[in-house]
Coordinates of C-alpha atoms and ligand atoms in Angstrom, one line a residue:
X15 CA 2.8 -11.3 -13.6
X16 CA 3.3 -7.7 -12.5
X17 CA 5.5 -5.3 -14.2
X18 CA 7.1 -2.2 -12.2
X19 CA 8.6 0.7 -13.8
X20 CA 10.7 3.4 -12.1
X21 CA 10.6 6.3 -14.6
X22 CA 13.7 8.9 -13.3
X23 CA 15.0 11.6 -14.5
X24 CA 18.0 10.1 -15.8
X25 CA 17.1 6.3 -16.3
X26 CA 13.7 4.4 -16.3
X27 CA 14.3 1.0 -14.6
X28 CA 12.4 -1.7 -15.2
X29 CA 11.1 -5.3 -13.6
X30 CA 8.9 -8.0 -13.9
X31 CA 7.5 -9.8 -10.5
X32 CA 5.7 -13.1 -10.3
X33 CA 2.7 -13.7 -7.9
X34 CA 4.9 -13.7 -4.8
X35 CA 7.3 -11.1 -5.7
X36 CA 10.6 -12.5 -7.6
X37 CA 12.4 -11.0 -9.9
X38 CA 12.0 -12.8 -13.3
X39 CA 13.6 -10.3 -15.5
X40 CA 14.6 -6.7 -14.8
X41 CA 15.8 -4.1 -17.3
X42 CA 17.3 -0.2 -17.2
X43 CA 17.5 2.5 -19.7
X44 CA 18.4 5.7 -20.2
X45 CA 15.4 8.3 -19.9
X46 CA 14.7 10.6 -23.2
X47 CA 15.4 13.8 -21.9
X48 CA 12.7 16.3 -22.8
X49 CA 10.8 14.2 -24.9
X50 CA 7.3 13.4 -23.5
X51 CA 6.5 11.2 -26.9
X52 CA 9.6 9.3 -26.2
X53 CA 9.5 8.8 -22.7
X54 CA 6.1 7.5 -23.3
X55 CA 7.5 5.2 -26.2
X56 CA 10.6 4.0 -24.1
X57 CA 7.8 2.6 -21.1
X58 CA 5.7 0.8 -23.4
X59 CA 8.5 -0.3 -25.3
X60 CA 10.3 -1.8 -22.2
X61 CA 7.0 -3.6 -21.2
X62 CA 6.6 -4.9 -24.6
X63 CA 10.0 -6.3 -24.5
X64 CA 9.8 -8.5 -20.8
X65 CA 6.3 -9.9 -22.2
X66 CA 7.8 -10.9 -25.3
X67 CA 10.9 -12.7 -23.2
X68 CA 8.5 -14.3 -20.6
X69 CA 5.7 -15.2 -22.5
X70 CA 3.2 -13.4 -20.6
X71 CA 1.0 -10.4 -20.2
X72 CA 1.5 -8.7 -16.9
X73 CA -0.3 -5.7 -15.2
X74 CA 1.7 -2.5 -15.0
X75 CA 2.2 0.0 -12.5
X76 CA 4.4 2.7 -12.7
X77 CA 6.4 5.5 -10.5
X78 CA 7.0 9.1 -11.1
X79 CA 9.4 11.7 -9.1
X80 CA 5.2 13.5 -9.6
X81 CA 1.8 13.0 -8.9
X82 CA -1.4 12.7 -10.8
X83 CA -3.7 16.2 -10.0
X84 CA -7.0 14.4 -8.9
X85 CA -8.5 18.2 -9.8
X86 CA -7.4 17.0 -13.9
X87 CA -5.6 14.0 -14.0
X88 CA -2.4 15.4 -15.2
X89 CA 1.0 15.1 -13.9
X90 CA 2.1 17.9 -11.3
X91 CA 5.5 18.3 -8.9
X92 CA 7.9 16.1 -11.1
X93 CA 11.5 17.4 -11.1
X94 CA 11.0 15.4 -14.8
X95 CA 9.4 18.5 -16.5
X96 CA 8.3 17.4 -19.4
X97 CA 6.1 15.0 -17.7
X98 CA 4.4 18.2 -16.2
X99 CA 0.6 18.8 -17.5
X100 CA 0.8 15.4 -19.5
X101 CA -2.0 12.4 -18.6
X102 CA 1.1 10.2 -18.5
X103 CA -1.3 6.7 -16.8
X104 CA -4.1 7.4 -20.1
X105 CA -0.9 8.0 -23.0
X106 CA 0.7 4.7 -21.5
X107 CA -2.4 2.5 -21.3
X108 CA -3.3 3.6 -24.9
X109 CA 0.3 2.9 -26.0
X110 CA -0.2 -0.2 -24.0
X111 CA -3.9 -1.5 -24.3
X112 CA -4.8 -1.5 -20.6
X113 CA -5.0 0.7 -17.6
X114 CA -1.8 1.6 -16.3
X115 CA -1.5 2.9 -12.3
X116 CA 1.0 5.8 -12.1
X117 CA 1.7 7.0 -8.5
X118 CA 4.6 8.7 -6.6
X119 CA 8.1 7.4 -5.9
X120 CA 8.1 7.7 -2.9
X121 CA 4.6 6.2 -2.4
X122 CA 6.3 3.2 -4.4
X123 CA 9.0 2.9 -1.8
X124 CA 6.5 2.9 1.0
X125 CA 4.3 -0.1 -1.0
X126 CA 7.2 -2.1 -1.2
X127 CA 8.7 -2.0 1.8
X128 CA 5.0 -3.1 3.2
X129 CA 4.3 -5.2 1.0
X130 CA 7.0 -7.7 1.5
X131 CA 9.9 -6.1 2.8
X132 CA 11.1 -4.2 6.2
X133 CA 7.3 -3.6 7.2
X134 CA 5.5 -6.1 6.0
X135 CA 2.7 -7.1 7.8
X136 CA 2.1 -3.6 9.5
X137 CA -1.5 -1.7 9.0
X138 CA 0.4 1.4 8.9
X139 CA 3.6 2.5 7.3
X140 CA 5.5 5.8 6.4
X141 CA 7.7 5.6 3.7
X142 CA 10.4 7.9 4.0
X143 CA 13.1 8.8 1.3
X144 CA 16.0 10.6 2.9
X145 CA 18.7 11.6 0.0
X146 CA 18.8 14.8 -2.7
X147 CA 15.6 15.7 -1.2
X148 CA 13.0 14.3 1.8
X149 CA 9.9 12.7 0.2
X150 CA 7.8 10.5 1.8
X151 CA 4.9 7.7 1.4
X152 CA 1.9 6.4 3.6
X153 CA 0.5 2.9 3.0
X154 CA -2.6 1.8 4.7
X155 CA -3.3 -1.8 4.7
X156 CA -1.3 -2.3 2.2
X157 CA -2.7 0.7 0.1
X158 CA -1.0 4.1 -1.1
X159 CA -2.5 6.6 0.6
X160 CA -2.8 9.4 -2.3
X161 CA -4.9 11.8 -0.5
X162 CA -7.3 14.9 -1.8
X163 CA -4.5 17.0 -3.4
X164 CA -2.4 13.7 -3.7
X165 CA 0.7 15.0 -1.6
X166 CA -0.1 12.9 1.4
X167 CA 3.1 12.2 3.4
X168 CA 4.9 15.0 1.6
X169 CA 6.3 16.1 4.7
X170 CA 9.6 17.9 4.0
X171 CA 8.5 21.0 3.0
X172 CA 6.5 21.3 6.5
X173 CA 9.1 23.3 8.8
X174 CA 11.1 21.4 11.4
X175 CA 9.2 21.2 14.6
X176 CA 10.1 22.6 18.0
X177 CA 12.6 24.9 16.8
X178 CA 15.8 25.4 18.7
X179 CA 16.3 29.8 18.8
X180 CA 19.7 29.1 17.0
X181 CA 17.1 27.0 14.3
X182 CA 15.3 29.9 13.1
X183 CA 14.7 30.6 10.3
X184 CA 16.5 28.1 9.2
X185 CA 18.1 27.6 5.9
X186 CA 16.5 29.1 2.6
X187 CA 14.6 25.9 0.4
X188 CA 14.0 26.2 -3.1
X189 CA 10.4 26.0 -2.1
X190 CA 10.8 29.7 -1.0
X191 CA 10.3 28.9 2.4
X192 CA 12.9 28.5 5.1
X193 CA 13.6 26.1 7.5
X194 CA 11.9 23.5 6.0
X195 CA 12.2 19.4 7.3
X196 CA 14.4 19.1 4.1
X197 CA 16.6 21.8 4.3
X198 CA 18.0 19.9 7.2
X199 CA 17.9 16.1 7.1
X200 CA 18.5 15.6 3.1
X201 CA 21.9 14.9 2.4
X202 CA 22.7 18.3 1.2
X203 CA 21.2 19.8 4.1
X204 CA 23.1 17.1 6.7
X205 CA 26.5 18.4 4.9
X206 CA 25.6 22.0 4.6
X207 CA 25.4 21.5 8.3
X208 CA 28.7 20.3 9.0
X209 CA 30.0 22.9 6.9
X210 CA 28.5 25.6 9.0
X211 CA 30.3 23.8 11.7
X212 CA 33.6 23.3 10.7
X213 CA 34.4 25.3 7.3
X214 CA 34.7 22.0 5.6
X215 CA 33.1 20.5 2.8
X216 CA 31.9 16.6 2.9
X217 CA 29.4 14.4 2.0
X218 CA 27.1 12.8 4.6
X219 CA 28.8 9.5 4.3
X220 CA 32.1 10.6 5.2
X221 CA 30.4 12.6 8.0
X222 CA 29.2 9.4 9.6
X223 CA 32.9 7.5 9.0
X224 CA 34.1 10.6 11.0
X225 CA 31.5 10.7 13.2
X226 CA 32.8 7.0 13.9
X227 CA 36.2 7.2 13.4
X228 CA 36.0 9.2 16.8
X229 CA 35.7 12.7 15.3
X230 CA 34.1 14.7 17.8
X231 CA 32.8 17.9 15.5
X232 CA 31.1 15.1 13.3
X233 CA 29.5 13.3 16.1
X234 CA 28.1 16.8 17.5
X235 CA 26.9 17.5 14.1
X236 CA 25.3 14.0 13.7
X237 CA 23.3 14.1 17.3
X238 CA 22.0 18.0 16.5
X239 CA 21.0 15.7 12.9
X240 CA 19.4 12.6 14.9
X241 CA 17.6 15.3 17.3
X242 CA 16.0 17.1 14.3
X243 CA 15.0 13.4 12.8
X244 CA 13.4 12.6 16.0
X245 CA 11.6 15.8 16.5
X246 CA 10.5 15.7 12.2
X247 CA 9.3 11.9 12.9
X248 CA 7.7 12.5 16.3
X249 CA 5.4 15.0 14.8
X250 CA 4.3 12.3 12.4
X251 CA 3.9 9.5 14.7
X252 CA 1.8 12.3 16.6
X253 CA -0.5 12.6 13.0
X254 CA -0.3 9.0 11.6
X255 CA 0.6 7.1 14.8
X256 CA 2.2 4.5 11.9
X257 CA 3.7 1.3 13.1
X258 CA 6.4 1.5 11.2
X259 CA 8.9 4.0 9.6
X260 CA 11.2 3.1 6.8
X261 CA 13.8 5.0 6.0
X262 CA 15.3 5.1 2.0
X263 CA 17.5 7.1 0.4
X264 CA 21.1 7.9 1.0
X265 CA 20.8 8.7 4.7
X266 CA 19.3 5.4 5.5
X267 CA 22.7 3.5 5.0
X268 CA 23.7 5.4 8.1
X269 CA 22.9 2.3 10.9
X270 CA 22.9 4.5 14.4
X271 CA 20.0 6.3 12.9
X272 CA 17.8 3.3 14.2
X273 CA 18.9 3.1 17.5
X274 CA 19.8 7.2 18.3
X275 CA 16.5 8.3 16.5
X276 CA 14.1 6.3 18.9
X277 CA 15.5 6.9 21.6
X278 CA 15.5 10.7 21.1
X279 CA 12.1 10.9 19.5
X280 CA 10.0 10.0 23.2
X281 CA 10.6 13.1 24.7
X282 CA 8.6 14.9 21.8
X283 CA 5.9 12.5 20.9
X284 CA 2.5 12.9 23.4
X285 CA 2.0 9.3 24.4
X286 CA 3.7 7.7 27.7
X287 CA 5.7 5.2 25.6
X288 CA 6.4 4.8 21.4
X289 CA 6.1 1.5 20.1
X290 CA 6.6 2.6 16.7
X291 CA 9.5 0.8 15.0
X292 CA 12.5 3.2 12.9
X293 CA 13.7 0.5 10.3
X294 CA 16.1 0.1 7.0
X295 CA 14.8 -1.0 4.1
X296 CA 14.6 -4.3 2.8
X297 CA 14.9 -3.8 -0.6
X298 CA 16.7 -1.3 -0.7
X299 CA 17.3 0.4 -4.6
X300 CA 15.0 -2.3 -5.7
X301 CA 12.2 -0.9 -3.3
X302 CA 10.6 2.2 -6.2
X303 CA 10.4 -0.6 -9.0
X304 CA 8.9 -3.3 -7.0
X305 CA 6.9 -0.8 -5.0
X306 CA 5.8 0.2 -8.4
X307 CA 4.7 -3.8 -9.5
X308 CA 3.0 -4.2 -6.2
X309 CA 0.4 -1.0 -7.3
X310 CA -1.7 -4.0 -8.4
X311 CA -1.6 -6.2 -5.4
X312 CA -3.9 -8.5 -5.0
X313 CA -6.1 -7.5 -7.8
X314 CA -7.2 -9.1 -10.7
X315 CA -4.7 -10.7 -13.0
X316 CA -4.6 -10.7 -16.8
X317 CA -3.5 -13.7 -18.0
X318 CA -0.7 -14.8 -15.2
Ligands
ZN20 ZN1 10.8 23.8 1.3

Protein backbone atom coordinates (compact mmCIF):
# COMPACT_ATOMS: atom_id res chain seq x y z
CA UNK A 1 0.00 0.00 0.00
CA UNK A 2 1.23 3.55 -0.81
CA UNK A 3 0.32 6.52 1.02
CA UNK A 4 0.44 10.15 -0.75
CA UNK A 5 0.41 13.29 1.08
CA UNK A 6 -0.16 16.76 -0.48
CA UNK A 7 1.18 19.11 2.23
CA UNK A 8 -0.38 22.91 1.13
CA UNK A 9 -0.36 25.85 2.47
CA UNK A 10 -3.68 25.82 3.73
CA UNK A 11 -4.68 21.99 3.88
CA UNK A 12 -2.56 18.74 3.83
CA UNK A 13 -4.53 16.16 1.84
CA UNK A 14 -4.18 12.82 2.28
CA UNK A 15 -4.54 9.18 0.41
CA UNK A 16 -3.94 5.73 0.55
CA UNK A 17 -3.33 3.70 -2.98
CA UNK A 18 -3.30 0.03 -3.39
CA UNK A 19 -0.88 -1.81 -5.87
CA UNK A 20 -2.72 -0.60 -8.96
CA UNK A 21 -3.60 2.77 -7.81
CA UNK A 22 -7.28 2.90 -6.08
CA UNK A 23 -8.24 4.91 -3.67
CA UNK A 24 -8.83 2.99 -0.40
CA UNK A 25 -9.23 5.79 1.99
CA UNK A 26 -8.43 9.46 1.47
CA UNK A 27 -8.35 12.21 4.16
CA UNK A 28 -7.91 16.33 4.35
CA UNK A 29 -6.86 18.64 7.09
CA UNK A 30 -6.24 21.84 7.78
CA UNK A 31 -2.36 22.81 7.69
CA UNK A 32 -0.84 24.30 11.16
CA UNK A 33 0.07 27.57 10.07
CA UNK A 34 3.55 28.42 11.09
CA UNK A 35 4.25 25.57 13.04
CA UNK A 36 6.98 23.34 11.61
CA UNK A 37 6.63 20.81 14.90
CA UNK A 38 2.98 20.63 14.03
CA UNK A 39 3.00 20.30 10.56
CA UNK A 40 5.33 17.57 11.00
CA UNK A 41 2.98 16.04 13.77
CA UNK A 42 -0.24 16.54 11.53
CA UNK A 43 1.70 14.15 8.48
CA UNK A 44 2.64 11.41 10.61
CA UNK A 45 -0.41 11.70 12.49
CA UNK A 46 -2.60 11.34 9.25
CA UNK A 47 -0.45 8.26 8.19
CA UNK A 48 -0.80 6.80 11.45
CA UNK A 49 -4.54 7.10 11.24
CA UNK A 50 -5.13 5.31 7.40
CA UNK A 51 -2.78 2.34 8.66
CA UNK A 52 -4.67 1.99 11.74
CA UNK A 53 -8.24 1.92 9.50
CA UNK A 54 -6.76 -0.45 6.77
CA UNK A 55 -4.75 -2.64 8.57
CA UNK A 56 -1.57 -2.11 6.91
CA UNK A 57 1.81 -0.41 6.73
CA UNK A 58 2.24 1.48 3.47
CA UNK A 59 5.26 3.44 2.00
CA UNK A 60 5.00 7.24 2.08
CA UNK A 61 5.73 9.82 -0.25
CA UNK A 62 5.11 13.23 0.10
CA UNK A 63 4.66 16.68 -1.88
CA UNK A 64 5.71 20.15 -1.06
CA UNK A 65 4.86 23.70 -2.82
CA UNK A 66 9.42 23.37 -2.20
CA UNK A 67 12.26 21.36 -2.89
CA UNK A 68 14.88 19.42 -1.05
CA UNK A 69 18.51 21.54 -1.55
CA UNK A 70 20.72 18.55 -2.82
CA UNK A 71 23.71 21.14 -1.57
CA UNK A 72 22.05 20.34 2.38
CA UNK A 73 19.10 18.47 2.22
CA UNK A 74 16.84 21.17 3.55
CA UNK A 75 13.72 22.53 2.22
CA UNK A 76 14.13 25.66 -0.14
CA UNK A 77 11.43 27.78 -2.54
CA UNK A 78 8.20 26.77 -0.50
CA UNK A 79 5.55 29.56 -0.42
CA UNK A 80 4.95 27.40 3.11
CA UNK A 81 7.73 29.24 5.03
CA UNK A 82 8.12 27.61 7.86
CA UNK A 83 9.06 24.59 6.03
CA UNK A 84 12.09 26.70 4.75
CA UNK A 85 15.63 25.38 6.05
CA UNK A 86 13.85 22.33 7.85
CA UNK A 87 14.98 18.41 6.72
CA UNK A 88 11.19 17.94 6.42
CA UNK A 89 11.76 13.81 4.57
CA UNK A 90 14.49 12.99 7.88
CA UNK A 91 11.80 14.81 10.79
CA UNK A 92 8.99 12.74 9.08
CA UNK A 93 10.71 9.37 8.68
CA UNK A 94 11.85 9.69 12.35
CA UNK A 95 8.26 10.64 13.45
CA UNK A 96 7.38 7.78 11.21
CA UNK A 97 10.02 4.91 11.45
CA UNK A 98 10.94 4.73 7.70
CA UNK A 99 12.28 6.75 4.93
CA UNK A 100 9.93 9.08 3.65
CA UNK A 101 10.41 10.70 -0.19
CA UNK A 102 9.47 14.42 -0.26
CA UNK A 103 9.55 16.03 -3.77
CA UNK A 104 7.88 18.98 -5.48
CA UNK A 105 4.20 19.51 -6.30
CA UNK A 106 4.40 19.96 -9.34
CA UNK A 107 6.90 17.04 -9.86
CA UNK A 108 3.90 15.06 -8.12
CA UNK A 109 1.45 16.14 -10.70
CA UNK A 110 3.76 15.22 -13.48
CA UNK A 111 4.26 11.45 -11.76
CA UNK A 112 0.77 10.94 -11.67
CA UNK A 113 -0.44 11.92 -14.74
CA UNK A 114 2.47 9.31 -16.16
CA UNK A 115 2.07 7.02 -14.07
CA UNK A 116 -1.46 6.09 -14.78
CA UNK A 117 -3.32 8.95 -15.93
CA UNK A 118 -3.33 11.39 -19.24
CA UNK A 119 0.33 10.18 -20.16
CA UNK A 120 0.70 7.07 -19.18
CA UNK A 121 2.84 5.00 -20.97
CA UNK A 122 5.04 7.93 -22.45
CA UNK A 123 9.02 7.95 -21.84
CA UNK A 124 8.82 11.56 -21.51
CA UNK A 125 6.42 13.91 -19.87
CA UNK A 126 6.25 17.62 -18.71
CA UNK A 127 4.12 18.31 -16.07
CA UNK A 128 2.76 21.62 -16.19
CA UNK A 129 0.64 23.46 -13.43
CA UNK A 130 -1.06 26.49 -14.88
CA UNK A 131 -3.00 28.46 -11.94
CA UNK A 132 -1.80 31.18 -9.05
CA UNK A 133 1.54 30.61 -10.43
CA UNK A 134 3.30 28.31 -13.58
CA UNK A 135 5.21 25.36 -12.06
CA UNK A 136 6.20 22.52 -13.77
CA UNK A 137 7.42 18.78 -13.54
CA UNK A 138 9.60 16.32 -15.86
CA UNK A 139 9.21 12.55 -15.48
CA UNK A 140 11.49 10.27 -17.30
CA UNK A 141 10.46 6.71 -17.55
CA UNK A 142 8.36 7.04 -15.09
CA UNK A 143 10.84 8.90 -12.71
CA UNK A 144 10.91 12.70 -11.32
CA UNK A 145 13.43 14.27 -12.79
CA UNK A 146 14.93 16.39 -9.74
CA UNK A 147 17.91 17.69 -11.36
CA UNK A 148 21.50 19.27 -9.78
CA UNK A 149 19.83 22.31 -8.05
CA UNK A 150 16.46 20.33 -8.05
CA UNK A 151 14.45 23.06 -10.02
CA UNK A 152 14.32 21.02 -13.19
CA UNK A 153 11.23 22.00 -15.26
CA UNK A 154 10.81 25.22 -13.28
CA UNK A 155 10.19 27.01 -16.26
CA UNK A 156 8.06 30.05 -15.46
CA UNK A 157 10.42 32.25 -14.26
CA UNK A 158 12.46 31.85 -17.66
CA UNK A 159 11.22 34.91 -19.91
CA UNK A 160 8.59 34.34 -22.64
CA UNK A 161 10.28 33.44 -25.80
CA UNK A 162 10.27 35.30 -29.07
CA UNK A 163 9.07 38.47 -27.72
CA UNK A 164 6.59 40.43 -29.66
CA UNK A 165 8.13 44.66 -29.44
CA UNK A 166 4.71 45.42 -27.67
CA UNK A 167 5.96 42.25 -25.10
CA UNK A 168 8.85 43.90 -23.74
CA UNK A 169 9.66 44.08 -20.91
CA UNK A 170 6.78 42.58 -19.97
CA UNK A 171 5.07 42.72 -16.69
CA UNK A 172 7.04 43.09 -13.29
CA UNK A 173 7.16 39.25 -11.36
CA UNK A 174 7.77 39.01 -7.78
CA UNK A 175 10.87 37.18 -8.83
CA UNK A 176 12.25 40.80 -9.68
CA UNK A 177 12.43 40.09 -13.07
CA UNK A 178 10.05 41.09 -15.77
CA UNK A 179 8.48 39.40 -18.39
CA UNK A 180 8.68 36.21 -17.05
CA UNK A 181 6.60 32.79 -18.63
CA UNK A 182 4.33 33.36 -15.54
CA UNK A 183 3.68 36.75 -15.49
CA UNK A 184 1.62 35.94 -18.56
CA UNK A 185 0.02 32.48 -18.68
CA UNK A 186 -0.93 32.08 -14.80
CA UNK A 187 -4.28 32.97 -14.10
CA UNK A 188 -3.50 36.32 -12.71
CA UNK A 189 -1.37 37.10 -15.45
CA UNK A 190 -4.12 35.79 -18.23
CA UNK A 191 -6.70 38.37 -16.35
CA UNK A 192 -4.20 41.13 -15.80
CA UNK A 193 -4.12 40.86 -19.58
CA UNK A 194 -7.55 41.32 -20.32
CA UNK A 195 -7.60 44.13 -18.10
CA UNK A 196 -4.99 45.90 -19.99
CA UNK A 197 -7.27 45.29 -22.78
CA UNK A 198 -10.54 46.35 -21.87
CA UNK A 199 -10.41 48.26 -18.36
CA UNK A 200 -12.23 45.40 -16.91
CA UNK A 201 -11.64 43.17 -14.23
CA UNK A 202 -12.33 39.21 -14.56
CA UNK A 203 -11.22 36.04 -13.81
CA UNK A 204 -9.74 33.68 -16.47
CA UNK A 205 -12.81 31.54 -16.42
CA UNK A 206 -15.18 34.07 -17.29
CA UNK A 207 -12.68 35.27 -19.89
CA UNK A 208 -13.06 31.96 -21.74
CA UNK A 209 -17.21 31.94 -21.30
CA UNK A 210 -16.74 35.41 -23.05
CA UNK A 211 -14.36 34.44 -25.29
CA UNK A 212 -17.17 31.72 -26.22
CA UNK A 213 -20.12 33.52 -25.76
CA UNK A 214 -18.90 35.40 -29.01
CA UNK A 215 -17.08 38.28 -27.23
CA UNK A 216 -14.64 39.46 -29.61
CA UNK A 217 -12.14 41.50 -27.06
CA UNK A 218 -12.01 38.09 -25.03
CA UNK A 219 -11.27 35.99 -27.91
CA UNK A 220 -8.35 38.53 -29.08
CA UNK A 221 -7.08 38.32 -25.67
CA UNK A 222 -7.30 34.42 -25.49
CA UNK A 223 -5.40 33.87 -29.01
CA UNK A 224 -2.41 36.69 -27.99
CA UNK A 225 -2.72 33.99 -24.52
CA UNK A 226 -2.65 30.60 -26.78
CA UNK A 227 0.27 32.33 -28.91
CA UNK A 228 2.36 32.93 -25.85
CA UNK A 229 1.49 29.15 -24.63
CA UNK A 230 2.73 27.85 -27.88
CA UNK A 231 5.79 29.91 -28.14
CA UNK A 232 6.54 29.07 -23.84
CA UNK A 233 5.88 25.13 -24.77
CA UNK A 234 7.75 25.19 -28.15
CA UNK A 235 10.86 26.21 -26.39
CA UNK A 236 10.47 23.16 -24.27
CA UNK A 237 9.66 20.61 -26.72
CA UNK A 238 12.80 22.27 -28.38
CA UNK A 239 14.92 21.30 -24.76
CA UNK A 240 13.04 18.12 -23.62
CA UNK A 241 11.42 16.99 -26.94
CA UNK A 242 8.71 15.31 -24.26
CA UNK A 243 6.03 13.23 -25.72
CA UNK A 244 3.65 14.55 -23.81
CA UNK A 245 2.46 17.77 -22.02
CA UNK A 246 -0.08 17.86 -19.35
CA UNK A 247 -1.51 20.70 -18.44
CA UNK A 248 -2.95 21.22 -14.44
CA UNK A 249 -4.03 23.92 -12.67
CA UNK A 250 -6.89 26.35 -13.20
CA UNK A 251 -6.12 27.15 -16.84
CA UNK A 252 -6.20 23.60 -17.88
CA UNK A 253 -10.10 23.48 -17.53
CA UNK A 254 -10.02 25.82 -20.50
CA UNK A 255 -10.63 22.88 -23.56
CA UNK A 256 -9.52 24.99 -26.86
CA UNK A 257 -6.16 25.15 -25.19
CA UNK A 258 -5.58 21.58 -26.70
CA UNK A 259 -6.50 22.15 -30.04
CA UNK A 260 -5.44 26.21 -30.52
CA UNK A 261 -2.00 25.55 -28.65
CA UNK A 262 -0.77 22.78 -31.20
CA UNK A 263 -1.59 24.15 -33.78
CA UNK A 264 0.15 27.45 -33.08
CA UNK A 265 3.16 25.96 -31.43
CA UNK A 266 4.73 24.44 -35.20
CA UNK A 267 5.70 27.60 -36.43
CA UNK A 268 8.20 28.01 -33.43
CA UNK A 269 9.53 24.63 -32.66
CA UNK A 270 12.79 23.50 -35.16
CA UNK A 271 11.60 20.22 -36.40
CA UNK A 272 9.43 19.77 -39.84
CA UNK A 273 6.43 18.39 -37.92
CA UNK A 274 5.52 18.08 -33.75
CA UNK A 275 4.18 14.95 -32.63
CA UNK A 276 4.14 15.91 -29.21
CA UNK A 277 0.67 15.61 -27.71
CA UNK A 278 -0.95 18.91 -25.43
CA UNK A 279 -3.35 16.95 -22.98
CA UNK A 280 -5.74 17.52 -19.74
CA UNK A 281 -5.22 15.74 -16.89
CA UNK A 282 -6.64 12.67 -15.84
CA UNK A 283 -6.80 13.04 -12.45
CA UNK A 284 -7.27 16.10 -12.18
CA UNK A 285 -7.17 17.66 -8.13
CA UNK A 286 -6.41 14.16 -7.22
CA UNK A 287 -3.20 14.19 -9.55
CA UNK A 288 -0.46 16.04 -6.44
CA UNK A 289 -1.67 13.26 -3.85
CA UNK A 290 -1.45 10.30 -5.99
CA UNK A 291 1.52 11.74 -7.85
CA UNK A 292 2.87 11.91 -4.31
CA UNK A 293 1.88 7.76 -3.51
CA UNK A 294 3.35 6.83 -6.84
CA UNK A 295 7.08 8.41 -5.48
CA UNK A 296 7.52 4.68 -4.60
CA UNK A 297 6.50 3.00 -7.77
CA UNK A 298 7.54 -0.13 -8.27
CA UNK A 299 9.83 -0.40 -5.47
CA UNK A 300 9.93 -2.46 -2.67
CA UNK A 301 6.97 -2.89 -0.49
CA UNK A 302 6.70 -3.02 3.26
CA UNK A 303 4.32 -5.31 4.24
CA UNK A 304 1.40 -4.75 1.39
ZN1 LIG B 1 9.64 35.67 -12.34
Amino acid sequence: MRIGIDLGGTKIEAIALDAVGNILIRKRIATPQGDYAGTVGAVAGLVRSMENELGRSATVGVGIPGALSPANGLVKNANSTCLIGRPLDRDLGAALGREVRLANDANCFAVSEATDGAAAGAAVVFGVIVGTGTGGGIVVHGRPLAGANAIAGEWGHNPLPWPRAEELPGPSCYCGKRGCIETWLSGPGLAAAFERETGERQEAPAIAARAAAGDAAAEAVLQRYEDRMARALASVINLLDPDVIVLGGGISNIERLYVNVPRRWGRYVFSDRVDTRLVPPLHGDSSGVRGAAWLWRGEHQPQT
